[in-house]
Amino acid sequence: WQKREISNFDYLMYLNTLAGRSYNDYMQYPVFPWVLADYHSETLNLTNPQTFRDLSKPMGAQTVERKRKFIQRFNEVEKSEGDLSAQCHYCTHYSSAIIVASYLVRMEPFTQTFCSLQGGSFDVADRMFHSVKSTWESASRDNMSDVRELIPEFFYLPEFLTNANHFELGCMQDGTVLGDVQLPPWADGDPHKFILLHRQALESDYVSAHLHRWIDLIFGHKQHGSAAVEAVNTYHPYFYGDKVDLNNIKDPLIKSTILGFISNFGQIPKQV
C-alpha cells in the first residue's frame, strides 16, 4: 500500500476484513471514511486541502465547537461500570445496521431490512438519507447524536443513489418528495459522475498522505485507551466487543439490554 501497488480502496477493504467486518453482517459492515468536506462547489478541486475532511480527527471532532461539546460530555460523566451512562465521548456509533440500511434503502434487500429495523415501515421522511451534503453536515457538525462514517458503496455503486424501484419514501416538511439522493453540484446530478469523482478523491494524493491517521482511529492504537481519550475517540463500553463478557452477566434483563444496545448501535472493529 505504501508503495502504491494497491489502491486505498483495496487496502481499506483488506483492513476491514482483518478487523472482522463483513458484507454478511449489517452490525459489522465494512466502514469507510468521509474523505471530502466540499459538497457545495460547482467543480471539485482535488489539489486543495480545504476540499477534504480532516482524517486525523473522528467525525465528532471535525469542528472546534463540536469537539468542545464532546470533551465536555466526557468530563461530566462519572465512570460507572455496567451503566448506560458510562464515561465516553460518543453514545452512538459510526457504523451500525440502521446506518448501513439507511444508506442503501433504495435497493433491495436493504429496503426490507431498513423497514424491519424501523418496525415495519420507512422512517419519517426528514430523517431518511436524501442528500449527501445534508448527511455530511449532520455527521460532521449539526447533530450531536450523529457521527456516522461511510460504507464502501459510496466509492463504486451509483445505483444506491437512485430510486429506481420507485419506492414511496415520503415527503419532507418543506414539501420535497423523496426520490433519488440529492448530489453535490459538482456531480451534475449524475450518480456515475459522483462515484467517479468520489473514488478519485479517495485515491488522491491528499487522502493517500493522510489516510493512515483515520486508520489509527478506527483500526489502530487510537481506537481505545488513553490515545483514544486524547484523540476524542472513545465510545460507550458496550461498543467494544472484547470489553463485554456476556457469559459473566447473570441478570437476564441486563444481558438483553446489552445485546439490544450492541445490535442497535454497532460495534468497534477488532484492533488490527
Short mmCIF file of C-alpha atoms in Angstrom, two decimals:
data_model
loop_
_atom_site.label_atom_id
_atom_site.label_comp_id
_atom_site.label_asym_id
_atom_site.label_seq_id
_atom_site.Cartn_x
_atom_site.Cartn_y
_atom_site.Cartn_z
CA TRP A 1 0.00 0.00 0.00
CA GLN A 2 2.80 2.45 0.88
CA LYS A 3 4.40 1.70 -2.48
CA ARG A 4 1.05 2.48 -4.17
CA GLU A 5 0.90 -1.07 -5.53
CA ILE A 6 -2.65 -1.45 -4.23
CA SER A 7 -5.32 1.25 -4.08
CA ASN A 8 -6.59 2.98 -0.95
CA PHE A 9 -9.94 1.27 -1.55
CA ASP A 10 -8.37 -2.20 -1.65
CA TYR A 11 -6.29 -1.51 1.45
CA LEU A 12 -9.32 -0.33 3.42
CA MET A 13 -11.25 -3.45 2.39
CA TYR A 14 -8.27 -5.57 3.49
CA LEU A 15 -8.19 -3.85 6.90
CA ASN A 16 -11.96 -4.22 7.33
CA THR A 17 -11.66 -7.94 6.63
CA LEU A 18 -8.79 -8.32 9.10
CA ALA A 19 -10.86 -6.49 11.71
CA GLY A 20 -13.80 -8.86 11.33
CA ARG A 21 -16.02 -6.62 9.19
CA SER A 22 -18.13 -8.32 6.54
CA TYR A 23 -20.83 -7.60 3.95
CA ASN A 24 -22.67 -10.53 5.58
CA ASP A 25 -23.19 -8.72 8.90
CA TYR A 26 -25.00 -5.38 8.95
CA MET A 27 -23.85 -4.85 12.53
CA GLN A 28 -20.20 -5.21 11.49
CA TYR A 29 -20.34 -3.92 7.93
CA PRO A 30 -17.16 -2.57 6.28
CA VAL A 31 -16.59 1.03 7.35
CA PHE A 32 -15.09 3.68 5.08
CA PRO A 33 -14.24 7.32 5.82
CA TRP A 34 -15.84 10.52 4.71
CA VAL A 35 -12.98 11.92 2.64
CA LEU A 36 -14.48 15.17 1.34
CA ALA A 37 -15.76 18.29 3.08
CA ASP A 38 -16.83 20.12 -0.11
CA TYR A 39 -20.39 19.31 -1.12
CA HIS A 40 -21.29 22.81 -2.35
CA SER A 41 -18.81 23.78 -5.11
CA GLU A 42 -19.65 23.58 -8.81
CA THR A 43 -16.33 21.85 -9.50
CA LEU A 44 -14.26 19.60 -7.24
CA ASN A 45 -10.66 20.69 -6.69
CA LEU A 46 -8.66 17.67 -5.51
CA THR A 47 -5.45 19.71 -5.23
CA ASN A 48 -6.87 21.96 -2.50
CA PRO A 49 -6.50 20.62 1.08
CA GLN A 50 -9.64 22.58 2.07
CA THR A 51 -11.65 20.23 -0.14
CA PHE A 52 -11.02 17.35 2.23
CA ARG A 53 -12.24 16.19 5.61
CA ASP A 54 -9.66 16.19 8.46
CA LEU A 55 -8.72 12.50 8.50
CA SER A 56 -6.76 12.86 11.73
CA LYS A 57 -9.96 13.51 13.70
CA PRO A 58 -13.11 11.41 14.24
CA MET A 59 -16.42 12.76 12.96
CA GLY A 60 -17.22 14.12 16.40
CA ALA A 61 -14.22 16.45 16.30
CA GLN A 62 -14.50 17.92 12.80
CA THR A 63 -15.34 21.39 14.15
CA VAL A 64 -13.85 23.13 17.18
CA GLU A 65 -17.25 23.73 18.78
CA ARG A 66 -18.43 20.16 18.31
CA LYS A 67 -15.18 18.77 19.68
CA ARG A 68 -15.50 21.00 22.74
CA LYS A 69 -19.03 19.73 23.44
CA PHE A 70 -17.99 16.08 23.26
CA ILE A 71 -15.00 16.68 25.56
CA GLN A 72 -17.37 18.42 27.98
CA ARG A 73 -19.70 15.41 27.88
CA PHE A 74 -16.78 13.07 28.59
CA ASN A 75 -15.64 15.12 31.57
CA GLU A 76 -19.12 15.45 33.07
CA VAL A 77 -19.96 11.75 33.24
CA GLU A 78 -18.65 9.79 36.20
CA LYS A 79 -17.18 6.39 35.44
CA SER A 80 -19.83 3.76 36.18
CA GLU A 81 -19.33 0.17 35.04
CA GLY A 82 -22.37 -1.63 33.63
CA ASP A 83 -24.33 1.59 33.32
CA LEU A 84 -25.70 3.18 30.17
CA SER A 85 -24.16 6.49 31.26
CA ALA A 86 -20.56 5.24 31.25
CA GLN A 87 -17.82 7.78 30.58
CA CYS A 88 -17.26 8.24 26.84
CA HIS A 89 -17.35 10.87 24.13
CA TYR A 90 -19.99 9.15 21.99
CA CYS A 91 -23.08 7.15 22.91
CA THR A 92 -23.80 6.46 19.24
CA HIS A 93 -21.56 4.77 16.72
CA TYR A 94 -20.08 5.48 13.30
CA SER A 95 -21.33 2.19 11.82
CA SER A 96 -24.46 0.19 12.62
CA ALA A 97 -27.11 -1.93 10.92
CA ILE A 98 -29.51 1.00 10.66
CA ILE A 99 -26.83 3.30 9.20
CA VAL A 100 -25.95 0.72 6.54
CA ALA A 101 -29.60 0.03 5.70
CA SER A 102 -30.44 3.74 5.60
CA TYR A 103 -27.70 4.43 3.05
CA LEU A 104 -28.83 1.51 0.86
CA VAL A 105 -32.58 1.83 1.46
CA ARG A 106 -33.39 2.41 -2.23
CA MET A 107 -32.11 -1.07 -3.14
CA GLU A 108 -33.40 -4.50 -2.18
CA PRO A 109 -32.83 -6.41 0.04
CA PHE A 110 -31.80 -3.38 2.09
CA THR A 111 -35.25 -1.79 1.70
CA GLN A 112 -36.84 -4.65 3.60
CA THR A 113 -34.02 -4.71 6.12
CA PHE A 114 -34.45 -1.00 6.82
CA CYS A 115 -38.22 -1.34 7.23
CA SER A 116 -37.87 -4.31 9.58
CA LEU A 117 -35.36 -2.38 11.71
CA GLN A 118 -37.81 0.54 11.75
CA GLY A 119 -40.70 -1.60 12.91
CA GLY A 120 -42.23 -2.34 9.52
CA SER A 121 -42.20 0.96 7.64
CA PHE A 122 -39.95 3.72 6.34
CA ASP A 123 -38.73 6.38 8.77
CA VAL A 124 -40.04 9.94 8.88
CA ALA A 125 -39.00 11.49 5.54
CA ASP A 126 -36.85 14.21 7.12
CA ARG A 127 -34.74 11.55 8.84
CA MET A 128 -34.23 9.42 5.71
CA PHE A 129 -30.97 9.55 3.74
CA HIS A 130 -31.88 12.01 1.00
CA SER A 131 -28.87 14.30 0.46
CA VAL A 132 -25.12 13.71 0.58
CA LYS A 133 -24.50 17.33 1.64
CA SER A 134 -27.03 17.36 4.48
CA THR A 135 -25.82 13.96 5.71
CA TRP A 136 -22.24 15.28 5.84
CA GLU A 137 -23.39 18.41 7.70
CA SER A 138 -25.33 16.31 10.21
CA ALA A 139 -22.49 13.86 10.86
CA SER A 140 -19.69 16.43 10.95
CA ARG A 141 -21.31 19.47 12.52
CA ASP A 142 -25.01 19.70 13.32
CA ASN A 143 -26.24 16.57 15.09
CA MET A 144 -24.59 15.51 18.36
CA SER A 145 -26.06 12.00 18.06
CA ASP A 146 -24.74 11.51 14.50
CA VAL A 147 -21.09 10.55 14.00
CA ARG A 148 -21.62 8.15 11.10
CA GLU A 149 -18.92 7.30 8.58
CA LEU A 150 -19.48 5.86 5.09
CA ILE A 151 -19.74 2.40 3.53
CA PRO A 152 -17.76 1.03 0.55
CA GLU A 153 -20.69 1.50 -1.87
CA PHE A 154 -20.08 5.27 -1.86
CA PHE A 155 -16.98 4.57 -3.93
CA TYR A 156 -18.25 2.10 -6.53
CA LEU A 157 -22.06 1.70 -6.67
CA PRO A 158 -24.05 4.54 -8.32
CA GLU A 159 -27.29 2.51 -8.23
CA PHE A 160 -27.83 3.02 -4.48
CA LEU A 161 -28.24 6.75 -5.10
CA THR A 162 -31.27 6.36 -7.35
CA ASN A 163 -34.83 5.34 -6.50
CA ALA A 164 -35.10 3.01 -9.50
CA ASN A 165 -37.74 0.92 -7.72
CA HIS A 166 -39.94 3.99 -7.22
CA PHE A 167 -40.43 3.41 -3.51
CA GLU A 168 -42.75 5.91 -1.83
CA LEU A 169 -40.28 7.26 0.70
CA GLY A 170 -42.49 10.10 1.87
CA CYS A 171 -42.49 13.87 1.78
CA MET A 172 -40.31 16.18 3.87
CA GLN A 173 -41.67 19.08 5.92
CA ASP A 174 -40.53 21.58 3.29
CA GLY A 175 -42.62 19.75 0.67
CA THR A 176 -39.77 17.87 -1.00
CA VAL A 177 -40.83 14.42 -2.20
CA LEU A 178 -38.08 11.87 -1.53
CA GLY A 179 -36.75 10.12 -4.63
CA ASP A 180 -33.17 9.96 -5.82
CA VAL A 181 -30.45 11.10 -3.40
CA GLN A 182 -29.56 14.78 -3.86
CA LEU A 183 -25.96 15.01 -5.08
CA PRO A 184 -23.40 17.83 -4.71
CA PRO A 185 -23.31 20.43 -7.53
CA TRP A 186 -20.00 19.04 -8.81
CA ALA A 187 -21.72 15.75 -9.66
CA ASP A 188 -24.12 17.47 -12.12
CA GLY A 189 -26.98 15.27 -10.89
CA ASP A 190 -25.24 12.18 -12.27
CA PRO A 191 -24.69 9.29 -9.79
CA HIS A 192 -21.98 7.81 -12.06
CA LYS A 193 -20.07 11.11 -12.02
CA PHE A 194 -20.46 11.33 -8.24
CA ILE A 195 -18.99 7.85 -7.77
CA LEU A 196 -16.17 8.55 -10.27
CA LEU A 197 -15.11 11.80 -8.55
CA HIS A 198 -15.62 10.37 -5.07
CA ARG A 199 -13.37 7.44 -5.92
CA GLN A 200 -10.79 9.83 -7.38
CA ALA A 201 -10.93 11.74 -4.10
CA LEU A 202 -10.31 8.53 -2.14
CA GLU A 203 -7.27 7.74 -4.30
CA SER A 204 -5.98 11.35 -4.35
CA ASP A 205 -2.55 12.39 -3.15
CA TYR A 206 -4.03 14.23 -0.15
CA VAL A 207 -6.02 11.24 1.11
CA SER A 208 -3.12 8.87 0.42
CA ALA A 209 -0.89 11.06 2.60
CA HIS A 210 -3.37 11.28 5.49
CA LEU A 211 -5.42 8.07 5.42
CA HIS A 212 -3.18 6.33 7.96
CA ARG A 213 -4.40 8.79 10.59
CA TRP A 214 -8.01 7.73 10.10
CA ILE A 215 -6.91 4.08 10.15
CA ASP A 216 -5.30 4.68 13.56
CA LEU A 217 -8.66 5.95 14.87
CA ILE A 218 -10.80 3.10 13.52
CA PHE A 219 -8.49 0.07 13.43
CA GLY A 220 -5.33 1.10 15.28
CA HIS A 221 -3.83 2.42 18.50
CA LYS A 222 -6.20 5.41 18.86
CA GLN A 223 -9.17 3.06 18.96
CA HIS A 224 -9.28 2.80 22.77
CA GLY A 225 -7.31 3.65 25.90
CA SER A 226 -5.53 6.91 26.67
CA ALA A 227 -4.70 7.55 23.00
CA ALA A 228 -8.42 7.40 22.18
CA VAL A 229 -9.28 9.80 25.01
CA GLU A 230 -6.65 12.24 23.74
CA ALA A 231 -8.00 11.90 20.18
CA VAL A 232 -11.64 12.48 21.35
CA ASN A 233 -12.41 9.00 20.07
CA THR A 234 -14.00 6.98 22.88
CA TYR A 235 -17.34 5.20 22.57
CA HIS A 236 -19.70 3.57 25.02
CA PRO A 237 -18.09 0.43 26.58
CA TYR A 238 -20.80 -1.80 25.09
CA PHE A 239 -19.49 -0.96 21.60
CA TYR A 240 -16.18 -2.66 22.38
CA GLY A 241 -16.86 -6.37 21.91
CA ASP A 242 -13.81 -7.53 23.84
CA LYS A 243 -14.77 -5.48 26.91
CA VAL A 244 -18.17 -7.07 27.46
CA ASP A 245 -18.21 -10.66 28.74
CA LEU A 246 -21.85 -11.68 28.43
CA ASN A 247 -21.13 -15.08 30.00
CA ASN A 248 -20.41 -13.43 33.34
CA ILE A 249 -23.62 -11.40 33.39
CA LYS A 250 -26.26 -13.34 35.29
CA ASP A 251 -29.12 -10.83 35.19
CA PRO A 252 -31.13 -11.64 32.02
CA LEU A 253 -32.52 -8.09 31.83
CA ILE A 254 -29.06 -6.53 31.85
CA LYS A 255 -27.84 -9.09 29.32
CA SER A 256 -30.74 -8.42 26.93
CA THR A 257 -30.21 -4.66 27.35
CA ILE A 258 -26.55 -5.00 26.38
CA LEU A 259 -27.37 -7.24 23.41
CA GLY A 260 -30.00 -4.77 22.25
CA PHE A 261 -27.54 -1.92 22.65
CA ILE A 262 -24.92 -3.71 20.54
CA SER A 263 -27.35 -4.77 17.81
CA ASN A 264 -28.86 -1.28 17.53
CA PHE A 265 -25.74 0.83 17.76
CA GLY A 266 -22.91 -1.18 16.22
CA GLN A 267 -19.51 -2.38 17.29
CA ILE A 268 -15.92 -1.17 17.20
CA PRO A 269 -13.82 -3.22 14.71
CA LYS A 270 -11.26 -5.61 16.15
CA GLN A 271 -7.98 -3.79 16.66
CA VAL A 272 -5.51 -4.63 13.88
#
